[in-house]
Amino acid sequence: MKRNSLFFFLCISLVLIALSTSGCSSNSKSQAAQSPSEASIKNESNVESTSVKQGINNSQNAEDRSTVNQNSQVSTFSETSSASATEARQRVETFPIIYYHSIKTIPNNELGMPPEAFEEQISYLAKHGYHSVSSIQLYNYYYKNGSLPSRPIMITFDDGYMDNYTTALPILKKYGFTATVFLIVKKVGDPNCLTWKEVKELDQEGWDIQSHTLTHPDLTKISPNLLKEELVDSKAILEKELGKPIQFFAYPSGRHNDNVVQDVKNAGYLMAFSTLKGWTEKDMNPFLVHRIYCYASMGLTEFSRRVTNPQY
Ligand SMILES: [Zn+2]
């Protein structure tokens, strides 16, 4: 009898141990998801060159990856979740906005994304069921109760390099995506920059063309009059050329302060995109939208980690 009782006790103990450990992984997941690393608020404003004129031969250091949260298991759109489970989410509160500059190999320059790497990334997005979102879709979704496609992603290009038309457009078109270009208005037509004809063709292809100032200055360092001119005139010129309202803006090299943000609002923009690291969130400041930096040497593993993990 004693031996039978001991056996029974052991069996009950084993069942209890099994039950108590089965929830561990999900607990640790949610805990990690609630405590974003400091890296998620790291400003990546130093990654962009100061102007197209200076070119992108100005080698920039990629983000300090040592601060990045390596827990790739925390994911809203994890590799393992089924498409139907994703579509079942009624309101996605956070999703990735990626940003590029030039889609061209440039030695020792992280801003020049090799076309093969770019295609690999875009092909990854297509294969995993992502759909591109424009700036007005983003705005309407967050603030006007608009809708988003399943697995939303916003693909953006800063500055207006010619290869956005010659290289990125055919690749994106092949995989069924459109993108947003934040254009330096007075650089249009310069060597290696988009021409107005190309800008208009992108617009006709369903791309989203928005303002990135007239001349790409550091907006925190220019006079109030010049600041206003960069914001208001770039908007007016684009509106005249494209015949549609221009309501979105990206800060040159991500540089901004309270005064600049206020002037962007005053100029009539609805939202402004920064180089602050992380996914966009519904409760964010609409004039400091976060974006994901895409750099030449990142590789597909790092790219996929950033677009699947809100806490990357
Ligand atoms: Zn720029």
Short mmCIF file of C-alpha atoms and ligand atoms in Angstrom, two decimals:
data_model
loop_
_atom_site.label_atom_id
_atom_site.label_comp_id
_atom_site.label_asym_id
_atom_site.label_seq_id
_atom_site.Cartn_x
_atom_site.Cartn_y
_atom_site.Cartn_z
CA MET A 1 0.00 0.00 0.00
CA LYS A 2 2.73 2.41 0.95
CA ARG A 3 4.48 1.79 -2.36
CA ASN A 4 1.22 2.39 -4.27
CA SER A 5 0.63 5.68 -2.43
CA LEU A 6 4.14 6.86 -3.22
CA PHE A 7 3.66 6.00 -6.90
CA PHE A 8 0.34 7.89 -6.97
CA PHE A 9 1.97 10.91 -5.32
CA LEU A 10 4.79 10.89 -7.86
CA CYS A 11 2.31 10.74 -10.77
CA ILE A 12 0.30 13.72 -9.44
CA SER A 13 3.51 15.69 -8.89
CA LEU A 14 4.65 15.07 -12.46
CA VAL A 15 1.28 16.23 -13.86
CA LEU A 16 1.44 19.41 -11.76
CA ILE A 17 5.00 20.15 -12.90
CA ALA A 18 3.99 19.63 -16.54
CA LEU A 19 1.03 22.03 -16.18
CA SER A 20 3.07 24.75 -14.50
CA THR A 21 5.77 24.82 -17.23
CA SER A 22 3.52 24.81 -20.34
CA GLY A 23 2.67 28.54 -20.05
CA CYS A 24 6.26 29.74 -19.58
CA SER A 25 7.10 30.59 -23.14
CA SER A 26 3.99 32.70 -23.69
CA ASN A 27 4.55 34.46 -20.34
CA SER A 28 8.09 35.35 -21.22
CA LYS A 29 6.93 36.53 -24.65
CA SER A 30 4.36 38.94 -23.29
CA GLN A 31 6.77 40.21 -20.67
CA ALA A 32 9.36 41.01 -23.32
CA ALA A 33 6.73 42.62 -25.51
CA GLN A 34 5.77 45.00 -22.73
CA SER A 35 9.28 46.18 -22.07
CA PRO A 36 10.71 47.68 -25.26
CA SER A 37 14.44 48.17 -25.20
CA GLU A 38 15.92 51.63 -25.14
CA ALA A 39 16.93 50.91 -28.69
CA SER A 40 13.33 51.38 -29.81
CA ILE A 41 13.53 55.09 -29.11
CA LYS A 42 17.02 55.58 -30.46
CA ASN A 43 17.24 58.39 -32.95
CA GLU A 44 18.81 57.29 -36.19
CA SER A 45 19.04 60.80 -37.52
CA ASN A 46 22.76 60.52 -38.05
CA VAL A 47 22.41 57.92 -40.74
CA GLU A 48 21.48 60.17 -43.61
CA SER A 49 23.73 62.32 -45.72
CA THR A 50 22.98 66.00 -45.58
CA SER A 51 22.15 66.54 -49.20
CA VAL A 52 21.95 64.96 -52.58
CA LYS A 53 24.43 67.58 -53.80
CA GLN A 54 26.99 66.28 -51.37
CA GLY A 55 26.05 62.92 -52.73
CA ILE A 56 25.94 59.68 -50.88
CA ASN A 57 29.65 59.06 -51.01
CA ASN A 58 29.71 60.23 -47.43
CA SER A 59 30.10 56.97 -45.58
CA GLN A 60 27.80 56.68 -42.60
CA ASN A 61 27.95 54.26 -39.77
CA ALA A 62 25.01 51.97 -39.50
CA GLU A 63 23.04 51.99 -36.34
CA ASP A 64 24.67 50.64 -33.21
CA ARG A 65 23.35 47.13 -33.26
CA SER A 66 24.64 46.37 -29.79
CA THR A 67 21.62 48.14 -28.35
CA VAL A 68 19.14 46.18 -30.40
CA ASN A 69 16.84 43.79 -28.62
CA GLN A 70 17.82 40.41 -29.96
CA ASN A 71 14.60 38.67 -28.98
CA SER A 72 13.31 37.89 -32.43
CA GLN A 73 10.56 35.73 -30.92
CA VAL A 74 8.52 38.79 -29.97
CA SER A 75 6.52 39.47 -33.03
CA THR A 76 3.13 40.75 -34.02
CA PHE A 77 3.52 39.16 -37.43
CA SER A 78 5.69 36.22 -36.56
CA GLU A 79 6.77 33.80 -39.24
CA THR A 80 4.70 31.12 -37.61
CA SER A 81 1.41 32.99 -37.42
CA SER A 82 -0.97 32.06 -40.21
CA ALA A 83 -2.27 34.63 -42.67
CA SER A 84 -5.82 34.07 -41.46
CA ALA A 85 -4.78 34.78 -37.88
CA THR A 86 -3.21 38.05 -39.02
CA GLU A 87 -6.27 39.05 -41.00
CA ALA A 88 -8.44 38.29 -38.00
CA ARG A 89 -6.80 41.20 -36.17
CA GLN A 90 -9.45 43.89 -36.34
CA ARG A 91 -7.27 46.95 -35.75
CA VAL A 92 -3.52 46.73 -36.10
CA GLU A 93 -2.14 49.36 -33.74
CA THR A 94 1.45 49.15 -34.88
CA PHE A 95 3.16 48.24 -38.15
CA PRO A 96 6.50 48.79 -39.91
CA ILE A 97 7.46 51.77 -42.06
CA ILE A 98 10.79 51.18 -43.78
CA TYR A 99 13.01 53.82 -45.32
CA TYR A 100 15.63 53.72 -48.03
CA HIS A 101 17.64 56.28 -49.94
CA SER A 102 19.42 55.14 -53.11
CA ILE A 103 18.91 51.67 -54.63
CA LYS A 104 22.40 51.37 -56.02
CA THR A 105 25.63 49.80 -54.80
CA ILE A 106 27.93 52.54 -53.53
CA PRO A 107 31.23 51.37 -52.03
CA ASN A 108 31.55 52.04 -48.29
CA ASN A 109 28.18 53.71 -48.12
CA GLU A 110 25.31 52.16 -46.19
CA LEU A 111 22.77 54.46 -47.85
CA GLY A 112 23.24 52.77 -51.22
CA MET A 113 21.18 49.59 -51.10
CA PRO A 114 22.39 47.06 -53.69
CA PRO A 115 19.51 46.32 -56.11
CA GLU A 116 19.87 42.54 -55.51
CA ALA A 117 19.51 43.02 -51.74
CA PHE A 118 16.55 45.33 -52.30
CA GLU A 119 14.82 42.78 -54.51
CA GLU A 120 15.49 40.05 -51.94
CA GLN A 121 13.81 42.21 -49.28
CA ILE A 122 10.82 43.11 -51.44
CA SER A 123 10.44 39.49 -52.51
CA TYR A 124 10.44 38.52 -48.80
CA LEU A 125 7.61 41.01 -48.17
CA ALA A 126 5.58 39.61 -51.07
CA LYS A 127 6.16 36.02 -50.03
CA HIS A 128 4.99 36.81 -46.49
CA GLY A 129 1.81 38.55 -47.57
CA TYR A 130 2.65 42.19 -46.86
CA HIS A 131 0.76 44.99 -48.60
CA SER A 132 1.98 48.55 -49.09
CA VAL A 133 0.27 51.49 -47.48
CA SER A 134 0.46 55.18 -48.51
CA SER A 135 0.78 58.13 -46.17
CA ILE A 136 -2.87 59.14 -46.55
CA GLN A 137 -3.95 55.54 -45.86
CA LEU A 138 -1.85 55.62 -42.69
CA TYR A 139 -3.42 58.93 -41.64
CA ASN A 140 -6.98 57.83 -42.44
CA TYR A 141 -6.49 54.57 -40.63
CA TYR A 142 -5.24 56.13 -37.42
CA TYR A 143 -7.35 59.27 -37.32
CA LYS A 144 -10.35 58.79 -39.64
CA ASN A 145 -11.30 55.18 -38.97
CA GLY A 146 -10.07 54.13 -42.41
CA SER A 147 -8.97 50.61 -43.27
CA LEU A 148 -5.63 48.96 -43.95
CA PRO A 149 -4.80 45.85 -45.98
CA SER A 150 -3.64 42.73 -44.13
CA ARG A 151 0.03 42.81 -43.10
CA PRO A 152 0.48 46.51 -43.79
CA ILE A 153 3.89 48.02 -44.47
CA MET A 154 4.87 51.46 -45.69
CA ILE A 155 7.88 51.60 -48.03
CA THR A 156 9.53 55.03 -48.19
CA PHE A 157 12.46 56.62 -50.01
CA ASP A 158 14.10 59.84 -48.87
CA ASP A 159 15.63 62.52 -51.12
CA GLY A 160 14.47 61.45 -54.61
CA TYR A 161 17.29 59.53 -56.26
CA MET A 162 16.87 58.68 -59.93
CA ASP A 163 17.32 54.98 -59.16
CA ASN A 164 14.04 55.08 -57.24
CA TYR A 165 12.50 55.31 -60.72
CA THR A 166 14.96 53.28 -62.79
CA THR A 167 15.56 50.44 -60.29
CA ALA A 168 13.08 50.47 -57.40
CA LEU A 169 9.94 51.07 -59.47
CA PRO A 170 10.30 47.95 -61.68
CA ILE A 171 11.16 45.77 -58.68
CA LEU A 172 8.26 47.03 -56.57
CA LYS A 173 5.90 46.75 -59.52
CA LYS A 174 6.98 43.16 -60.13
CA TYR A 175 5.96 42.23 -56.57
CA GLY A 176 2.82 44.39 -56.43
CA PHE A 177 4.01 47.21 -54.16
CA THR A 178 3.97 50.99 -54.33
CA ALA A 179 6.06 53.39 -52.26
CA THR A 180 6.34 56.92 -50.94
CA VAL A 181 9.10 59.31 -52.04
CA PHE A 182 9.98 62.27 -49.84
CA LEU A 183 11.37 64.62 -52.44
CA ILE A 184 13.94 67.41 -52.13
CA VAL A 185 12.02 69.69 -54.43
CA LYS A 186 14.87 71.89 -55.69
CA LYS A 187 17.01 68.84 -56.49
CA VAL A 188 14.54 67.55 -59.03
CA GLY A 189 16.36 67.35 -62.37
CA ASP A 190 19.87 67.40 -60.85
CA PRO A 191 22.32 64.60 -61.77
CA ASN A 192 21.33 61.29 -60.12
CA CYS A 193 18.04 62.82 -59.00
CA LEU A 194 14.54 62.23 -60.31
CA THR A 195 13.26 64.51 -63.09
CA TRP A 196 9.77 66.00 -62.95
CA LYS A 197 8.78 63.63 -65.77
CA GLU A 198 9.86 60.68 -63.62
CA VAL A 199 8.20 62.10 -60.52
CA LYS A 200 4.94 62.40 -62.46
CA GLU A 201 5.28 58.87 -63.79
CA LEU A 202 5.78 57.57 -60.26
CA ASP A 203 2.67 59.47 -59.24
CA GLN A 204 0.75 57.87 -62.11
CA GLU A 205 2.03 54.45 -61.05
CA GLY A 206 0.27 54.99 -57.72
CA TRP A 207 3.33 56.10 -55.80
CA ASP A 208 2.95 58.66 -53.08
CA ILE A 209 5.06 61.81 -53.59
CA GLN A 210 5.55 64.01 -50.51
CA SER A 211 7.84 66.80 -49.28
CA HIS A 212 11.36 66.58 -47.91
CA THR A 213 11.93 70.39 -48.10
CA LEU A 214 13.30 72.51 -50.94
CA THR A 215 17.04 72.10 -50.28
CA HIS A 216 17.49 69.60 -47.40
CA PRO A 217 18.94 71.95 -44.78
CA ASP A 218 19.25 71.19 -41.08
CA LEU A 219 15.88 72.67 -40.14
CA THR A 220 16.99 73.24 -36.54
CA LYS A 221 19.71 75.65 -37.70
CA ILE A 222 18.09 77.96 -40.24
CA SER A 223 16.26 81.28 -39.74
CA PRO A 224 12.50 81.31 -39.08
CA ASN A 225 11.88 82.78 -42.53
CA LEU A 226 13.94 80.16 -44.31
CA LEU A 227 12.33 77.41 -42.26
CA LYS A 228 8.89 78.56 -43.30
CA GLU A 229 10.00 78.78 -46.93
CA GLU A 230 11.41 75.22 -46.93
CA LEU A 231 8.14 73.87 -45.55
CA VAL A 232 5.56 76.01 -47.34
CA ASP A 233 7.22 76.44 -50.74
CA SER A 234 8.15 72.78 -51.17
CA LYS A 235 4.52 71.87 -50.48
CA ALA A 236 3.20 74.52 -52.91
CA ILE A 237 5.57 73.52 -55.74
CA LEU A 238 4.68 69.83 -55.40
CA GLU A 239 0.98 70.65 -55.32
CA LYS A 240 1.34 72.72 -58.48
CA GLU A 241 3.37 70.06 -60.32
CA LEU A 242 1.21 67.11 -59.28
CA GLY A 243 -2.18 68.81 -59.02
CA LYS A 244 -3.01 67.23 -55.67
CA PRO A 245 -2.70 68.14 -51.99
CA ILE A 246 0.69 67.46 -50.38
CA GLN A 247 0.09 66.76 -46.69
CA PHE A 248 3.04 64.71 -45.48
CA PHE A 249 6.63 65.61 -44.71
CA ALA A 250 9.92 63.97 -43.74
CA TYR A 251 12.59 65.83 -41.74
CA PRO A 252 15.95 66.08 -43.57
CA SER A 253 18.33 63.68 -41.80
CA GLY A 254 15.60 63.36 -39.17
CA ARG A 255 16.64 66.67 -37.58
CA HIS A 256 13.88 68.44 -35.72
CA ASN A 257 13.08 70.33 -32.52
CA ASP A 258 9.84 71.64 -30.99
CA ASN A 259 9.97 74.77 -33.08
CA VAL A 260 10.44 72.85 -36.34
CA VAL A 261 7.62 70.45 -35.45
CA GLN A 262 5.30 73.41 -34.75
CA ASP A 263 6.17 75.03 -38.07
CA VAL A 264 5.50 71.77 -39.92
CA LYS A 265 2.02 71.76 -38.36
CA ASN A 266 1.54 75.45 -39.21
CA ALA A 267 2.49 74.81 -42.83
CA GLY A 268 -0.55 72.54 -43.12
CA TYR A 269 0.99 69.07 -43.05
CA LEU A 270 -1.04 66.29 -41.41
CA MET A 271 1.88 64.10 -40.34
CA ALA A 272 5.68 64.15 -40.42
CA PHE A 273 8.10 61.25 -40.65
CA SER A 274 11.26 61.11 -38.57
CA THR A 275 14.25 58.78 -38.41
CA LEU A 276 13.34 57.74 -34.87
CA LYS A 277 13.71 54.02 -34.59
CA GLY A 278 10.75 51.66 -34.30
CA TRP A 279 7.35 50.76 -35.72
CA THR A 280 4.62 53.34 -36.14
CA GLU A 281 2.01 53.29 -33.37
CA LYS A 282 -1.46 54.69 -33.10
CA ASP A 283 -0.69 56.71 -29.97
CA MET A 284 2.49 58.24 -31.34
CA ASN A 285 2.96 61.92 -32.06
CA PRO A 286 1.76 62.22 -35.71
CA PHE A 287 4.58 64.71 -36.32
CA LEU A 288 7.25 62.27 -35.14
CA VAL A 289 6.37 59.08 -36.99
CA HIS A 290 8.99 56.38 -36.39
CA ARG A 291 10.59 54.46 -39.26
CA ILE A 292 12.87 51.47 -39.78
CA TYR A 293 16.28 52.21 -41.24
CA CYS A 294 17.29 49.91 -44.12
CA TYR A 295 21.02 49.94 -44.85
CA ALA A 296 23.20 48.25 -47.45
CA SER A 297 24.87 45.61 -45.30
CA MET A 298 21.85 44.66 -43.18
CA GLY A 299 21.17 41.32 -44.88
CA LEU A 300 17.82 39.55 -45.13
CA THR A 301 17.89 38.18 -41.58
CA GLU A 302 18.20 41.64 -40.06
CA PHE A 303 15.64 43.04 -42.50
CA SER A 304 13.11 40.33 -41.67
CA ARG A 305 13.74 40.80 -37.95
CA ARG A 306 12.99 44.50 -38.19
CA VAL A 307 9.75 44.06 -40.14
CA THR A 308 8.43 41.22 -37.98
CA ASN A 309 9.48 42.39 -34.54
CA PRO A 310 8.02 45.67 -33.21
CA GLN A 311 10.65 45.66 -30.46
CA TYR A 312 13.59 45.02 -32.82
ZN ZN B 1 17.03 63.21 -46.76
#
